[in-house]
mmCIF file with all atom_site columns, C-alpha atoms in Angstrom:
data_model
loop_
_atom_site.group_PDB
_atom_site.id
_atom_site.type_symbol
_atom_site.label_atom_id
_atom_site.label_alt_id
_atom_site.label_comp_id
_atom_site.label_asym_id
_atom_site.label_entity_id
_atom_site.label_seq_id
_atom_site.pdbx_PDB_ins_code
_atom_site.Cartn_x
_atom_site.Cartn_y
_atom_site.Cartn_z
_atom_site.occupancy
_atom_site.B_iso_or_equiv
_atom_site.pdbx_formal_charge
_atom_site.auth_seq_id
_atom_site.auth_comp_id
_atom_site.auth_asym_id
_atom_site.auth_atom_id
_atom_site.pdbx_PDB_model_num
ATOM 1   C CA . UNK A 1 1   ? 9.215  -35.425 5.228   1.00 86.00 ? 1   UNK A CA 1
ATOM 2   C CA . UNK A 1 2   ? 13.066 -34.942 4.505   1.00 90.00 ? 2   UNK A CA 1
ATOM 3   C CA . UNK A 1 3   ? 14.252 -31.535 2.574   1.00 93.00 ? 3   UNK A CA 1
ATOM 4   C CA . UNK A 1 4   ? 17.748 -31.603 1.136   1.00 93.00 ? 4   UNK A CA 1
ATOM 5   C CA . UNK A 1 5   ? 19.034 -28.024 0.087   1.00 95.00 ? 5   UNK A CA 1
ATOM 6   C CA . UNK A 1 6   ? 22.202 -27.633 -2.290  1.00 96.00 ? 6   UNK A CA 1
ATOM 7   C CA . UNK A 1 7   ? 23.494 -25.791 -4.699  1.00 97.00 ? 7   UNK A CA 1
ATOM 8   C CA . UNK A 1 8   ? 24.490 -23.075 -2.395  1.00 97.00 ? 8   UNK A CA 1
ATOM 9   C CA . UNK A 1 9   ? 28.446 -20.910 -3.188  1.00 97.00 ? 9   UNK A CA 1
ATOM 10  C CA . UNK A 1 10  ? 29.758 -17.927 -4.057  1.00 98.00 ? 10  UNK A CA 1
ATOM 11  C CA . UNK A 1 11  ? 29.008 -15.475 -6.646  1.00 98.00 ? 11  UNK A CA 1
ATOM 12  C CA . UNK A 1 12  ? 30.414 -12.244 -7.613  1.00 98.00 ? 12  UNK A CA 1
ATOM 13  C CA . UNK A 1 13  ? 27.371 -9.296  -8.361  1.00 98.00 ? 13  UNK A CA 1
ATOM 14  C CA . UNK A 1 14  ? 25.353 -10.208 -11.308 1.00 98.00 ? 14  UNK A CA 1
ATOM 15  C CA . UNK A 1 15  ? 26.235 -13.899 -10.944 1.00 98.00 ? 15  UNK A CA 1
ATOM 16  C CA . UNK A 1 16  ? 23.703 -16.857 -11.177 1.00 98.00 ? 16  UNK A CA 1
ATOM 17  C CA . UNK A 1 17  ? 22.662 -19.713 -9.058  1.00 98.00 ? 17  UNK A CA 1
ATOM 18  C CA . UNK A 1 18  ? 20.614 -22.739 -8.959  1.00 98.00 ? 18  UNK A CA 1
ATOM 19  C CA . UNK A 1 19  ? 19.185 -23.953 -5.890  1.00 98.00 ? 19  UNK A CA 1
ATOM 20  C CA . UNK A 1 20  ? 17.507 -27.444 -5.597  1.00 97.00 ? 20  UNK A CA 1
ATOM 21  C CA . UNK A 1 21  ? 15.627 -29.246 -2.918  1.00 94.00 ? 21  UNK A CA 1
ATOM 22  C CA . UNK A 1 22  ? 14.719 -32.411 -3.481  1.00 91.00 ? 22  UNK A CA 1
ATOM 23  C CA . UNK A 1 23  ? 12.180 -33.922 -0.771  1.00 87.00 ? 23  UNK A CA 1
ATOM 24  C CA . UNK A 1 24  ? 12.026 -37.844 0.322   1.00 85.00 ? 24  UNK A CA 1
ATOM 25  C CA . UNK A 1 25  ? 9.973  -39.728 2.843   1.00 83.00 ? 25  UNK A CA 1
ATOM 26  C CA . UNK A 1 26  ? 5.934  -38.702 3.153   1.00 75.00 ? 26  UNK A CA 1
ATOM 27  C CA . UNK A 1 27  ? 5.691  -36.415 0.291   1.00 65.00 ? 27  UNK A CA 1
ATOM 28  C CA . UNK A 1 28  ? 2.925  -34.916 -0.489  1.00 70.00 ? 28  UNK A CA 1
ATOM 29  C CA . UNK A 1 29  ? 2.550  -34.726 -4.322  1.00 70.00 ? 29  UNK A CA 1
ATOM 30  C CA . UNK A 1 30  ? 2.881  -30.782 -5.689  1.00 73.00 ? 30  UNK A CA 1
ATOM 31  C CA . UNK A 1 31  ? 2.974  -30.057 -1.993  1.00 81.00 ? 31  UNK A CA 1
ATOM 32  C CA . UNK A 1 32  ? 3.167  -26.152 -1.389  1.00 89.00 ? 32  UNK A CA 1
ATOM 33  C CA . UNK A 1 33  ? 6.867  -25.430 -1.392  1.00 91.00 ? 33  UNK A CA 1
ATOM 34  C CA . UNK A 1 34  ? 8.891  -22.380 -1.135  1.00 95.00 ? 34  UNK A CA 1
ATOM 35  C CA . UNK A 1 35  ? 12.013 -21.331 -0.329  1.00 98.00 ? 35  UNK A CA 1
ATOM 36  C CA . UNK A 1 36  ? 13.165 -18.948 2.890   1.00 98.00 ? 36  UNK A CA 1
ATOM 37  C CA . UNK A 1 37  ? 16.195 -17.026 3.295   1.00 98.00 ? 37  UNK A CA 1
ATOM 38  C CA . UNK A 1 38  ? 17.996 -15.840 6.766   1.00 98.00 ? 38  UNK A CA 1
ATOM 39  C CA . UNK A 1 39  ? 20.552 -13.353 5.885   1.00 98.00 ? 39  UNK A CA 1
ATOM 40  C CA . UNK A 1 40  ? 23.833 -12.746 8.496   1.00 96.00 ? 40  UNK A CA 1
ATOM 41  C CA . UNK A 1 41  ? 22.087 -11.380 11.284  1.00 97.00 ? 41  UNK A CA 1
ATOM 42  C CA . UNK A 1 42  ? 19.314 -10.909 10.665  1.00 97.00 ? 42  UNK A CA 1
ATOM 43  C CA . UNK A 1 43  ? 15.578 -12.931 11.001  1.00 96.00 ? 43  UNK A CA 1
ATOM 44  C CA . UNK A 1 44  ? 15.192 -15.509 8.406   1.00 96.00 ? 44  UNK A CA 1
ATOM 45  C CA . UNK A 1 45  ? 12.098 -14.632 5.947   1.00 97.00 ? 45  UNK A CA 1
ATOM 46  C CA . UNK A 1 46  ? 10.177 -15.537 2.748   1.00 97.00 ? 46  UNK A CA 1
ATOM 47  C CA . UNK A 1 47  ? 11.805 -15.411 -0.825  1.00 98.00 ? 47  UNK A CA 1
ATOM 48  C CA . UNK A 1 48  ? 9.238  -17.101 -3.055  1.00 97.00 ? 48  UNK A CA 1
ATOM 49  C CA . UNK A 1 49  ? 6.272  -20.031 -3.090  1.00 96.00 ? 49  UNK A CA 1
ATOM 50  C CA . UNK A 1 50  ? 5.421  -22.418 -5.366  1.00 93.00 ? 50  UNK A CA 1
ATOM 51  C CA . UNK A 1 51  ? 1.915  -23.855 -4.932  1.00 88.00 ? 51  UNK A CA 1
ATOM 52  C CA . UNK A 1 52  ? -0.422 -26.398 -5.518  1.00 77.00 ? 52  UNK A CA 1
ATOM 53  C CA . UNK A 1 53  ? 0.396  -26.587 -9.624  1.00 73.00 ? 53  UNK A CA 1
ATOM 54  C CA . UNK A 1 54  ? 2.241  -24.027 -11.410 1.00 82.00 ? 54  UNK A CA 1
ATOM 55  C CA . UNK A 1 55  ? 0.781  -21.043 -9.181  1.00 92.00 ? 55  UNK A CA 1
ATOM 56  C CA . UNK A 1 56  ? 3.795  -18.658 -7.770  1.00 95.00 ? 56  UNK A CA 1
ATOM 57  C CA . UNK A 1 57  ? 4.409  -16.091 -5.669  1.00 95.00 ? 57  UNK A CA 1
ATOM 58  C CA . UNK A 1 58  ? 7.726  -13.467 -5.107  1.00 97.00 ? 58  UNK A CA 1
ATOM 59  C CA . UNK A 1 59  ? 8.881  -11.361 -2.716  1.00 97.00 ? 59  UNK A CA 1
ATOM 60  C CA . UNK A 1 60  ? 9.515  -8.160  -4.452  1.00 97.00 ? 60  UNK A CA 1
ATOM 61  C CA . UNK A 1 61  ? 13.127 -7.588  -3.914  1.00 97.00 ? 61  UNK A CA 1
ATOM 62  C CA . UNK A 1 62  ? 13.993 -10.674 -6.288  1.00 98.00 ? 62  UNK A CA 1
ATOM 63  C CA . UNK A 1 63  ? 10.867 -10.477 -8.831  1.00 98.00 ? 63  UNK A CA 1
ATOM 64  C CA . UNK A 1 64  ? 12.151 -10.880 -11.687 1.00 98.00 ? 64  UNK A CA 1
ATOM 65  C CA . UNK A 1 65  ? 15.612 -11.924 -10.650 1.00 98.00 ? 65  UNK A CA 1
ATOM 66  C CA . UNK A 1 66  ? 14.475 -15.556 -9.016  1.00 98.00 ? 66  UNK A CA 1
ATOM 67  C CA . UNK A 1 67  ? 12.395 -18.196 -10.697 1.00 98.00 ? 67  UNK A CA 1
ATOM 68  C CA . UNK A 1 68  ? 10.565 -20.983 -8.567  1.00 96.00 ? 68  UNK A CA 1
ATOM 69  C CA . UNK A 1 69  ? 10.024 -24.488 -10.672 1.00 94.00 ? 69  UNK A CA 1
ATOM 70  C CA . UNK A 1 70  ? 9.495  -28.173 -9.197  1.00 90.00 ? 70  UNK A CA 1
ATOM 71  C CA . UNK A 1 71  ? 8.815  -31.220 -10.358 1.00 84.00 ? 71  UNK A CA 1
ATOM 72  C CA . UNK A 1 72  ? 5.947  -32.505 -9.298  1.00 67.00 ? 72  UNK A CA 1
ATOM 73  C CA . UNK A 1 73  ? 6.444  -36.094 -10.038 1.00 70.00 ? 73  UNK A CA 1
ATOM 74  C CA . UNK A 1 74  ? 9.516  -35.877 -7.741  1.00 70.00 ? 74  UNK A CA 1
ATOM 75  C CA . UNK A 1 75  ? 8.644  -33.206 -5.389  1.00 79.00 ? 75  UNK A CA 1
ATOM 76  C CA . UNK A 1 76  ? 11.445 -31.228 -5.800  1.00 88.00 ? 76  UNK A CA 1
ATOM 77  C CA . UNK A 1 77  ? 11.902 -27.752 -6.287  1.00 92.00 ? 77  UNK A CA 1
ATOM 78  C CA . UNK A 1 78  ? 14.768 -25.176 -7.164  1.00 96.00 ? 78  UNK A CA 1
ATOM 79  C CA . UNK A 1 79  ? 15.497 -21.253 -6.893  1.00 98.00 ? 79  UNK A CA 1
ATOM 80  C CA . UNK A 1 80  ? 17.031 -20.135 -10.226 1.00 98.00 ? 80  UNK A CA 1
ATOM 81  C CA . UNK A 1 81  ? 18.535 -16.545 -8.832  1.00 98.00 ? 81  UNK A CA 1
ATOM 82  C CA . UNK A 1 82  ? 20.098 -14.580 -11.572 1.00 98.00 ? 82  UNK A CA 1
ATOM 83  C CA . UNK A 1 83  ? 21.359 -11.222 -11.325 1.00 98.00 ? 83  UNK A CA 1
ATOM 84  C CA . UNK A 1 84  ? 22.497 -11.635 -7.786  1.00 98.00 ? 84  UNK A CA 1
ATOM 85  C CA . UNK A 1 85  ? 22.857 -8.615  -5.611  1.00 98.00 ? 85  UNK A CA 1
ATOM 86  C CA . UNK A 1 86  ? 25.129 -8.875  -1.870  1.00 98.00 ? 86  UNK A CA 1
ATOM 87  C CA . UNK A 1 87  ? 21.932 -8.353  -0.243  1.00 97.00 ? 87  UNK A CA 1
ATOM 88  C CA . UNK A 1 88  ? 21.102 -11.666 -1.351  1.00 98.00 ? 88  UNK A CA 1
ATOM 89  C CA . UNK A 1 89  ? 23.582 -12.848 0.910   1.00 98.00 ? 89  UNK A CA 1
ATOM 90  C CA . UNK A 1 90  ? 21.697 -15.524 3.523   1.00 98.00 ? 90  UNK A CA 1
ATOM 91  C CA . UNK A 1 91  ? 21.552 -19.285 4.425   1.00 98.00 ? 91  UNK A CA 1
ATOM 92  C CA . UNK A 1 92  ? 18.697 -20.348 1.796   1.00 98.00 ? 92  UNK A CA 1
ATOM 93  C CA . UNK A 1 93  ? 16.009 -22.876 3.482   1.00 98.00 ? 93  UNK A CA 1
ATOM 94  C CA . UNK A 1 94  ? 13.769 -24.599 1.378   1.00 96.00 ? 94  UNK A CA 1
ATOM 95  C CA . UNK A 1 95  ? 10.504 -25.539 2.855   1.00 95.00 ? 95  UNK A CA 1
ATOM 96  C CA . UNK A 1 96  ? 7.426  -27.649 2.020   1.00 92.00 ? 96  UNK A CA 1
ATOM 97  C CA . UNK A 1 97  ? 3.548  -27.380 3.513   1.00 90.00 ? 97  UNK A CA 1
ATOM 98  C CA . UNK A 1 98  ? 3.661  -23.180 3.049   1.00 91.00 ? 98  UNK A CA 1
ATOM 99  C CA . UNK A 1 99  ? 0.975  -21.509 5.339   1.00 89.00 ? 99  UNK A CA 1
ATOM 100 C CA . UNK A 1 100 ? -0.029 -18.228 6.682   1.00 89.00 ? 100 UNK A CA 1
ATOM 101 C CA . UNK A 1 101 ? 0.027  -17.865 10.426  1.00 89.00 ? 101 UNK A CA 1
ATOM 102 C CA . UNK A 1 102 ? -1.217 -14.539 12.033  1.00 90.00 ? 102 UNK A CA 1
ATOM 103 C CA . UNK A 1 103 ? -0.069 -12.935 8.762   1.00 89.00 ? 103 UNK A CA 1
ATOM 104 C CA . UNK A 1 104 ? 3.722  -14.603 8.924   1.00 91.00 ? 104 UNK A CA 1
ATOM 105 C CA . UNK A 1 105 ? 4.304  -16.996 5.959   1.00 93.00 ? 105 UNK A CA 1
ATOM 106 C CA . UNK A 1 106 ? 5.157  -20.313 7.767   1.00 93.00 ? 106 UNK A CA 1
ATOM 107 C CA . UNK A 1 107 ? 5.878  -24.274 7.082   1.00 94.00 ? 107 UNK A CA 1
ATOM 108 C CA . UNK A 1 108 ? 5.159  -27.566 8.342   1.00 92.00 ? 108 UNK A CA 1
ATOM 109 C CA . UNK A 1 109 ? 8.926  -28.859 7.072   1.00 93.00 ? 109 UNK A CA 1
ATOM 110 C CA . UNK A 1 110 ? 12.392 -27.072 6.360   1.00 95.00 ? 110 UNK A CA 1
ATOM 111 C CA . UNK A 1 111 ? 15.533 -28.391 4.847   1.00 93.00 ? 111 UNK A CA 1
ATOM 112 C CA . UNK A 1 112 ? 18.921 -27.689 6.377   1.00 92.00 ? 112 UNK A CA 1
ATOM 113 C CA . UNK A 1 113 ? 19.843 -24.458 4.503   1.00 94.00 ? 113 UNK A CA 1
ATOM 114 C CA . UNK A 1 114 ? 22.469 -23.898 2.264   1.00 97.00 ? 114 UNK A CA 1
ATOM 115 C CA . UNK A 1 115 ? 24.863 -20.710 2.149   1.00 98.00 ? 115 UNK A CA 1
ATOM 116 C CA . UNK A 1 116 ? 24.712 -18.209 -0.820  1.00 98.00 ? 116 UNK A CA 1
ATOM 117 C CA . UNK A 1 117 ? 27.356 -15.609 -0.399  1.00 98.00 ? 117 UNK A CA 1
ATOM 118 C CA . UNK A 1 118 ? 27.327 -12.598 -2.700  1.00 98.00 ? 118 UNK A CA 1
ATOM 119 C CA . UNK A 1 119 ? 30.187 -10.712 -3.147  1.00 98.00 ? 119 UNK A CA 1
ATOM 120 C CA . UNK A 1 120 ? 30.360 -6.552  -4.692  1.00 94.00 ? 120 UNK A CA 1
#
């Protein structure tokens, strides 16, 4: 499985993004997918899942603010993030086969990443 991240930039505070990811190669269809962020510095971690169907799941720093959607058909997914805050500042990794390991939110296969820089 391939994951290609873009939509990525730079925002001023209160700005809006749209992430996509579309995924190629042995897809599974409405595959768990999520997105992961690793901001400057620090450990990368979980934004928000999408699972099996229409079920999601947010981090509570950006509930609210972020929106998970796919579609299915095409296995893609994308990370609407409005109301963007500095702190959101991070290399965003999308990611597809979402599981819990010892209580750390983990995944079979990661995109590349794609910068979102939020400027005060």
């Amino acid at each position: 499985v391939q994951l290609q991240a873009s939509g990525g930039g730079s925002v001023q505070a209160g700005g809006s993004l749209r992430l996509s990811c579309a995924a190629s190669g042995r897809a599974v269809p409405n595959a768990n997918m999520g997105w992961f962020r690793q901001p400057p510095g620090k450990e990368r971690e979980f934004v928000t899942a999408i699972w099996s169907g229409t079920t999601t799941y947010y981090i509570d720093s950006v509930k609210g603010r972020f929106t998970i959607s796919r579609d299915g058909a095409k296995n893609n997914v994308f990370l609407q993030m409005n109301n963007l805050k500095p702190e959101d500042t991070a290399v965003y990794y999308c990611a597809q086969g979402l599981h819990k390991s010892m209580g750390v939110m983990m995944a079979d296969y990661w995109g590349q990443g794609t910068l979102v820089t939020v400027s005060s």
